[in-house]
């Protein structure tokens, strides 16, 4: 199983991040029904107020679990993901995707 981390940087301002989160809320149920998907969750920084925390108020971290890269690629080509990308294009500056596997 693969863990996918998608670091999404939004335009500055709470309304941009919220627009992306709202768009995710619409598609999460559909994504969780996709073949090979075992988890799909958008996460934002918790305001822990500790000096050792790095935070980014204009970021969303997606944590995803997929059976394979093929399943991830199929996900990225679904109609709901294409609609999501269109809906958030004015709010997202860039996205970095990491595909991870167990190290031990």
mmCIF file with all atom_site columns, N, CA, C and O in Angstrom, residues 41-70:
data_model
loop_
_atom_site.group_PDB
_atom_site.id
_atom_site.type_symbol
_atom_site.label_atom_id
_atom_site.label_alt_id
_atom_site.label_comp_id
_atom_site.label_asym_id
_atom_site.label_entity_id
_atom_site.label_seq_id
_atom_site.pdbx_PDB_ins_code
_atom_site.Cartn_x
_atom_site.Cartn_y
_atom_site.Cartn_z
_atom_site.occupancy
_atom_site.B_iso_or_equiv
_atom_site.pdbx_formal_charge
_atom_site.auth_seq_id
_atom_site.auth_comp_id
_atom_site.auth_asym_id
_atom_site.auth_atom_id
_atom_site.pdbx_PDB_model_num
ATOM 1   N N  . UNK A 1 41 ? -7.898 12.255 3.146   1.00 0.00 ? 41 UNK A N  1
ATOM 2   C CA . UNK A 1 41 ? -8.262 13.255 4.143   1.00 0.00 ? 41 UNK A CA 1
ATOM 3   C C  . UNK A 1 41 ? -7.452 14.530 3.987   1.00 0.00 ? 41 UNK A C  1
ATOM 4   O O  . UNK A 1 41 ? -6.228 14.487 3.973   1.00 0.00 ? 41 UNK A O  1
ATOM 5   N N  . UNK A 1 42 ? -8.148 15.670 3.878   1.00 0.00 ? 42 UNK A N  1
ATOM 6   C CA . UNK A 1 42 ? -7.445 16.953 3.883   1.00 0.00 ? 42 UNK A CA 1
ATOM 7   C C  . UNK A 1 42 ? -7.167 17.371 5.324   1.00 0.00 ? 42 UNK A C  1
ATOM 8   O O  . UNK A 1 42 ? -8.037 17.292 6.192   1.00 0.00 ? 42 UNK A O  1
ATOM 9   N N  . UNK A 1 43 ? -5.941 17.806 5.566   1.00 0.00 ? 43 UNK A N  1
ATOM 10  C CA . UNK A 1 43 ? -5.531 18.222 6.904   1.00 0.00 ? 43 UNK A CA 1
ATOM 11  C C  . UNK A 1 43 ? -4.984 19.640 6.861   1.00 0.00 ? 43 UNK A C  1
ATOM 12  O O  . UNK A 1 43 ? -4.365 20.045 5.875   1.00 0.00 ? 43 UNK A O  1
ATOM 13  N N  . UNK A 1 44 ? -5.218 20.387 7.941   1.00 0.00 ? 44 UNK A N  1
ATOM 14  C CA . UNK A 1 44 ? -4.656 21.729 8.076   1.00 0.00 ? 44 UNK A CA 1
ATOM 15  C C  . UNK A 1 44 ? -3.910 21.795 9.407   1.00 0.00 ? 44 UNK A C  1
ATOM 16  O O  . UNK A 1 44 ? -4.117 20.959 10.294  1.00 0.00 ? 44 UNK A O  1
ATOM 17  N N  . UNK A 1 45 ? -3.072 22.807 9.538   1.00 0.00 ? 45 UNK A N  1
ATOM 18  C CA . UNK A 1 45 ? -2.285 22.951 10.754  1.00 0.00 ? 45 UNK A CA 1
ATOM 19  C C  . UNK A 1 45 ? -3.180 23.194 11.967  1.00 0.00 ? 45 UNK A C  1
ATOM 20  O O  . UNK A 1 45 ? -4.114 24.002 11.914  1.00 0.00 ? 45 UNK A O  1
ATOM 21  N N  . UNK A 1 46 ? -2.856 22.506 13.029  1.00 0.00 ? 46 UNK A N  1
ATOM 22  C CA . UNK A 1 46 ? -3.495 22.720 14.326  1.00 0.00 ? 46 UNK A CA 1
ATOM 23  C C  . UNK A 1 46 ? -2.760 23.869 15.013  1.00 0.00 ? 46 UNK A C  1
ATOM 24  O O  . UNK A 1 46 ? -1.530 23.938 14.975  1.00 0.00 ? 46 UNK A O  1
ATOM 25  N N  . UNK A 1 47 ? -3.465 24.763 15.630  1.00 0.00 ? 47 UNK A N  1
ATOM 26  C CA . UNK A 1 47 ? -2.852 25.884 16.330  1.00 0.00 ? 47 UNK A CA 1
ATOM 27  C C  . UNK A 1 47 ? -2.422 25.423 17.722  1.00 0.00 ? 47 UNK A C  1
ATOM 28  O O  . UNK A 1 47 ? -3.077 25.708 18.718  1.00 0.00 ? 47 UNK A O  1
ATOM 29  N N  . UNK A 1 48 ? -1.297 24.711 17.775  1.00 0.00 ? 48 UNK A N  1
ATOM 30  C CA . UNK A 1 48 ? -0.825 24.133 19.023  1.00 0.00 ? 48 UNK A CA 1
ATOM 31  C C  . UNK A 1 48 ? -0.140 25.149 19.928  1.00 0.00 ? 48 UNK A C  1
ATOM 32  O O  . UNK A 1 48 ? 0.049  24.895 21.109  1.00 0.00 ? 48 UNK A O  1
ATOM 33  N N  . UNK A 1 49 ? 0.283  26.261 19.370  1.00 0.00 ? 49 UNK A N  1
ATOM 34  C CA . UNK A 1 49 ? 0.964  27.312 20.115  1.00 0.00 ? 49 UNK A CA 1
ATOM 35  C C  . UNK A 1 49 ? 2.173  26.781 20.871  1.00 0.00 ? 49 UNK A C  1
ATOM 36  O O  . UNK A 1 49 ? 2.356  27.046 22.053  1.00 0.00 ? 49 UNK A O  1
ATOM 37  N N  . UNK A 1 50 ? 2.996  26.010 20.139  1.00 0.00 ? 50 UNK A N  1
ATOM 38  C CA . UNK A 1 50 ? 4.267  25.521 20.683  1.00 0.00 ? 50 UNK A CA 1
ATOM 39  C C  . UNK A 1 50 ? 5.381  26.001 19.769  1.00 0.00 ? 50 UNK A C  1
ATOM 40  O O  . UNK A 1 50 ? 5.191  26.152 18.560  1.00 0.00 ? 50 UNK A O  1
ATOM 41  N N  . UNK A 1 51 ? 6.547  26.258 20.351  1.00 0.00 ? 51 UNK A N  1
ATOM 42  C CA . UNK A 1 51 ? 7.625  26.856 19.576  1.00 0.00 ? 51 UNK A CA 1
ATOM 43  C C  . UNK A 1 51 ? 8.278  25.911 18.575  1.00 0.00 ? 51 UNK A C  1
ATOM 44  O O  . UNK A 1 51 ? 8.958  26.358 17.663  1.00 0.00 ? 51 UNK A O  1
ATOM 45  N N  . UNK A 1 52 ? 8.048  24.622 18.693  1.00 0.00 ? 52 UNK A N  1
ATOM 46  C CA . UNK A 1 52 ? 8.682  23.678 17.778  1.00 0.00 ? 52 UNK A CA 1
ATOM 47  C C  . UNK A 1 52 ? 7.822  23.334 16.568  1.00 0.00 ? 52 UNK A C  1
ATOM 48  O O  . UNK A 1 52 ? 8.232  22.571 15.703  1.00 0.00 ? 52 UNK A O  1
ATOM 49  N N  . UNK A 1 53 ? 6.650  23.926 16.466  1.00 0.00 ? 53 UNK A N  1
ATOM 50  C CA . UNK A 1 53 ? 5.756  23.631 15.349  1.00 0.00 ? 53 UNK A CA 1
ATOM 51  C C  . UNK A 1 53 ? 6.040  24.546 14.166  1.00 0.00 ? 53 UNK A C  1
ATOM 52  O O  . UNK A 1 53 ? 6.101  25.758 14.300  1.00 0.00 ? 53 UNK A O  1
ATOM 53  N N  . UNK A 1 54 ? 6.199  23.945 13.008  1.00 0.00 ? 54 UNK A N  1
ATOM 54  C CA . UNK A 1 54 ? 6.219  24.688 11.752  1.00 0.00 ? 54 UNK A CA 1
ATOM 55  C C  . UNK A 1 54 ? 4.787  24.714 11.239  1.00 0.00 ? 54 UNK A C  1
ATOM 56  O O  . UNK A 1 54 ? 4.099  23.698 11.273  1.00 0.00 ? 54 UNK A O  1
ATOM 57  N N  . UNK A 1 55 ? 4.330  25.869 10.796  1.00 0.00 ? 55 UNK A N  1
ATOM 58  C CA . UNK A 1 55 ? 2.958  25.928 10.302  1.00 0.00 ? 55 UNK A CA 1
ATOM 59  C C  . UNK A 1 55 ? 2.887  26.781 9.051   1.00 0.00 ? 55 UNK A C  1
ATOM 60  O O  . UNK A 1 55 ? 3.763  27.598 8.779   1.00 0.00 ? 55 UNK A O  1
ATOM 61  N N  . UNK A 1 56 ? 1.847  26.534 8.298   1.00 0.00 ? 56 UNK A N  1
ATOM 62  C CA . UNK A 1 56 ? 1.618  27.265 7.072   1.00 0.00 ? 56 UNK A CA 1
ATOM 63  C C  . UNK A 1 56 ? 0.118  27.517 6.948   1.00 0.00 ? 56 UNK A C  1
ATOM 64  O O  . UNK A 1 56 ? -0.640 26.603 6.606   1.00 0.00 ? 56 UNK A O  1
ATOM 65  N N  . UNK A 1 57 ? -0.324 28.736 7.225   1.00 0.00 ? 57 UNK A N  1
ATOM 66  C CA . UNK A 1 57 ? -1.762 29.011 7.202   1.00 0.00 ? 57 UNK A CA 1
ATOM 67  C C  . UNK A 1 57 ? -2.384 28.938 5.808   1.00 0.00 ? 57 UNK A C  1
ATOM 68  O O  . UNK A 1 57 ? -3.599 28.862 5.695   1.00 0.00 ? 57 UNK A O  1
ATOM 69  N N  . UNK A 1 58 ? -1.563 28.933 4.783   1.00 0.00 ? 58 UNK A N  1
ATOM 70  C CA . UNK A 1 58 ? -2.066 28.884 3.414   1.00 0.00 ? 58 UNK A CA 1
ATOM 71  C C  . UNK A 1 58 ? -1.760 27.535 2.770   1.00 0.00 ? 58 UNK A C  1
ATOM 72  O O  . UNK A 1 58 ? -1.408 27.457 1.593   1.00 0.00 ? 58 UNK A O  1
ATOM 73  N N  . UNK A 1 59 ? -1.913 26.470 3.553   1.00 0.00 ? 59 UNK A N  1
ATOM 74  C CA . UNK A 1 59 ? -1.599 25.141 3.033   1.00 0.00 ? 59 UNK A CA 1
ATOM 75  C C  . UNK A 1 59 ? -2.610 24.111 3.505   1.00 0.00 ? 59 UNK A C  1
ATOM 76  O O  . UNK A 1 59 ? -3.207 24.232 4.572   1.00 0.00 ? 59 UNK A O  1
ATOM 77  N N  . UNK A 1 60 ? -2.774 23.097 2.669   1.00 0.00 ? 60 UNK A N  1
ATOM 78  C CA . UNK A 1 60 ? -3.580 21.918 2.989   1.00 0.00 ? 60 UNK A CA 1
ATOM 79  C C  . UNK A 1 60 ? -2.708 20.717 2.670   1.00 0.00 ? 60 UNK A C  1
ATOM 80  O O  . UNK A 1 60 ? -2.079 20.672 1.613   1.00 0.00 ? 60 UNK A O  1
ATOM 81  N N  . UNK A 1 61 ? -2.681 19.760 3.572   1.00 0.00 ? 61 UNK A N  1
ATOM 82  C CA . UNK A 1 61 ? -1.951 18.521 3.335   1.00 0.00 ? 61 UNK A CA 1
ATOM 83  C C  . UNK A 1 61 ? -2.959 17.399 3.182   1.00 0.00 ? 61 UNK A C  1
ATOM 84  O O  . UNK A 1 61 ? -3.720 17.113 4.101   1.00 0.00 ? 61 UNK A O  1
ATOM 85  N N  . UNK A 1 62 ? -2.977 16.804 1.987   1.00 0.00 ? 62 UNK A N  1
ATOM 86  C CA . UNK A 1 62 ? -3.840 15.646 1.755   1.00 0.00 ? 62 UNK A CA 1
ATOM 87  C C  . UNK A 1 62 ? -3.050 14.395 2.106   1.00 0.00 ? 62 UNK A C  1
ATOM 88  O O  . UNK A 1 62 ? -1.919 14.223 1.636   1.00 0.00 ? 62 UNK A O  1
ATOM 89  N N  . UNK A 1 63 ? -3.631 13.532 2.901   1.00 0.00 ? 63 UNK A N  1
ATOM 90  C CA . UNK A 1 63 ? -3.036 12.238 3.209   1.00 0.00 ? 63 UNK A CA 1
ATOM 91  C C  . UNK A 1 63 ? -3.950 11.188 2.599   1.00 0.00 ? 63 UNK A C  1
ATOM 92  O O  . UNK A 1 63 ? -5.137 11.116 2.918   1.00 0.00 ? 63 UNK A O  1
ATOM 93  N N  . UNK A 1 64 ? -3.367 10.425 1.697   1.00 0.00 ? 64 UNK A N  1
ATOM 94  C CA . UNK A 1 64 ? -4.143 9.451  0.936   1.00 0.00 ? 64 UNK A CA 1
ATOM 95  C C  . UNK A 1 64 ? -3.501 8.072  1.045   1.00 0.00 ? 64 UNK A C  1
ATOM 96  O O  . UNK A 1 64 ? -2.293 7.959  1.179   1.00 0.00 ? 64 UNK A O  1
ATOM 97  N N  . UNK A 1 65 ? -4.297 7.045  0.937   1.00 0.00 ? 65 UNK A N  1
ATOM 98  C CA . UNK A 1 65 ? -3.820 5.653  0.916   1.00 0.00 ? 65 UNK A CA 1
ATOM 99  C C  . UNK A 1 65 ? -4.357 4.988  -0.340  1.00 0.00 ? 65 UNK A C  1
ATOM 100 O O  . UNK A 1 65 ? -5.576 4.985  -0.578  1.00 0.00 ? 65 UNK A O  1
ATOM 101 N N  . UNK A 1 66 ? -3.449 4.447  -1.147  1.00 0.00 ? 66 UNK A N  1
ATOM 102 C CA . UNK A 1 66 ? -3.822 3.802  -2.406  1.00 0.00 ? 66 UNK A CA 1
ATOM 103 C C  . UNK A 1 66 ? -3.118 2.458  -2.514  1.00 0.00 ? 66 UNK A C  1
ATOM 104 O O  . UNK A 1 66 ? -1.987 2.297  -2.060  1.00 0.00 ? 66 UNK A O  1
ATOM 105 N N  . UNK A 1 67 ? -3.800 1.505  -3.166  1.00 0.00 ? 67 UNK A N  1
ATOM 106 C CA . UNK A 1 67 ? -3.196 0.190  -3.399  1.00 0.00 ? 67 UNK A CA 1
ATOM 107 C C  . UNK A 1 67 ? -1.995 0.266  -4.326  1.00 0.00 ? 67 UNK A C  1
ATOM 108 O O  . UNK A 1 67 ? -1.038 -0.479 -4.165  1.00 0.00 ? 67 UNK A O  1
ATOM 109 N N  . UNK A 1 68 ? -2.045 1.180  -5.322  1.00 0.00 ? 68 UNK A N  1
ATOM 110 C CA . UNK A 1 68 ? -0.971 1.229  -6.318  1.00 0.00 ? 68 UNK A CA 1
ATOM 111 C C  . UNK A 1 68 ? -0.950 2.592  -7.007  1.00 0.00 ? 68 UNK A C  1
ATOM 112 O O  . UNK A 1 68 ? -1.902 3.365  -6.914  1.00 0.00 ? 68 UNK A O  1
ATOM 113 N N  . UNK A 1 69 ? 0.127  2.834  -7.738  1.00 0.00 ? 69 UNK A N  1
ATOM 114 C CA . UNK A 1 69 ? 0.231  4.052  -8.537  1.00 0.00 ? 69 UNK A CA 1
ATOM 115 C C  . UNK A 1 69 ? -0.853 4.058  -9.616  1.00 0.00 ? 69 UNK A C  1
ATOM 116 O O  . UNK A 1 69 ? -1.418 5.104  -9.936  1.00 0.00 ? 69 UNK A O  1
ATOM 117 N N  . UNK A 1 70 ? -1.171 2.900  -10.161 1.00 0.00 ? 70 UNK A N  1
ATOM 118 C CA . UNK A 1 70 ? -2.227 2.822  -11.175 1.00 0.00 ? 70 UNK A CA 1
ATOM 119 C C  . UNK A 1 70 ? -3.566 3.303  -10.610 1.00 0.00 ? 70 UNK A C  1
ATOM 120 O O  . UNK A 1 70 ? -4.316 4.011  -11.289 1.00 0.00 ? 70 UNK A O  1
#
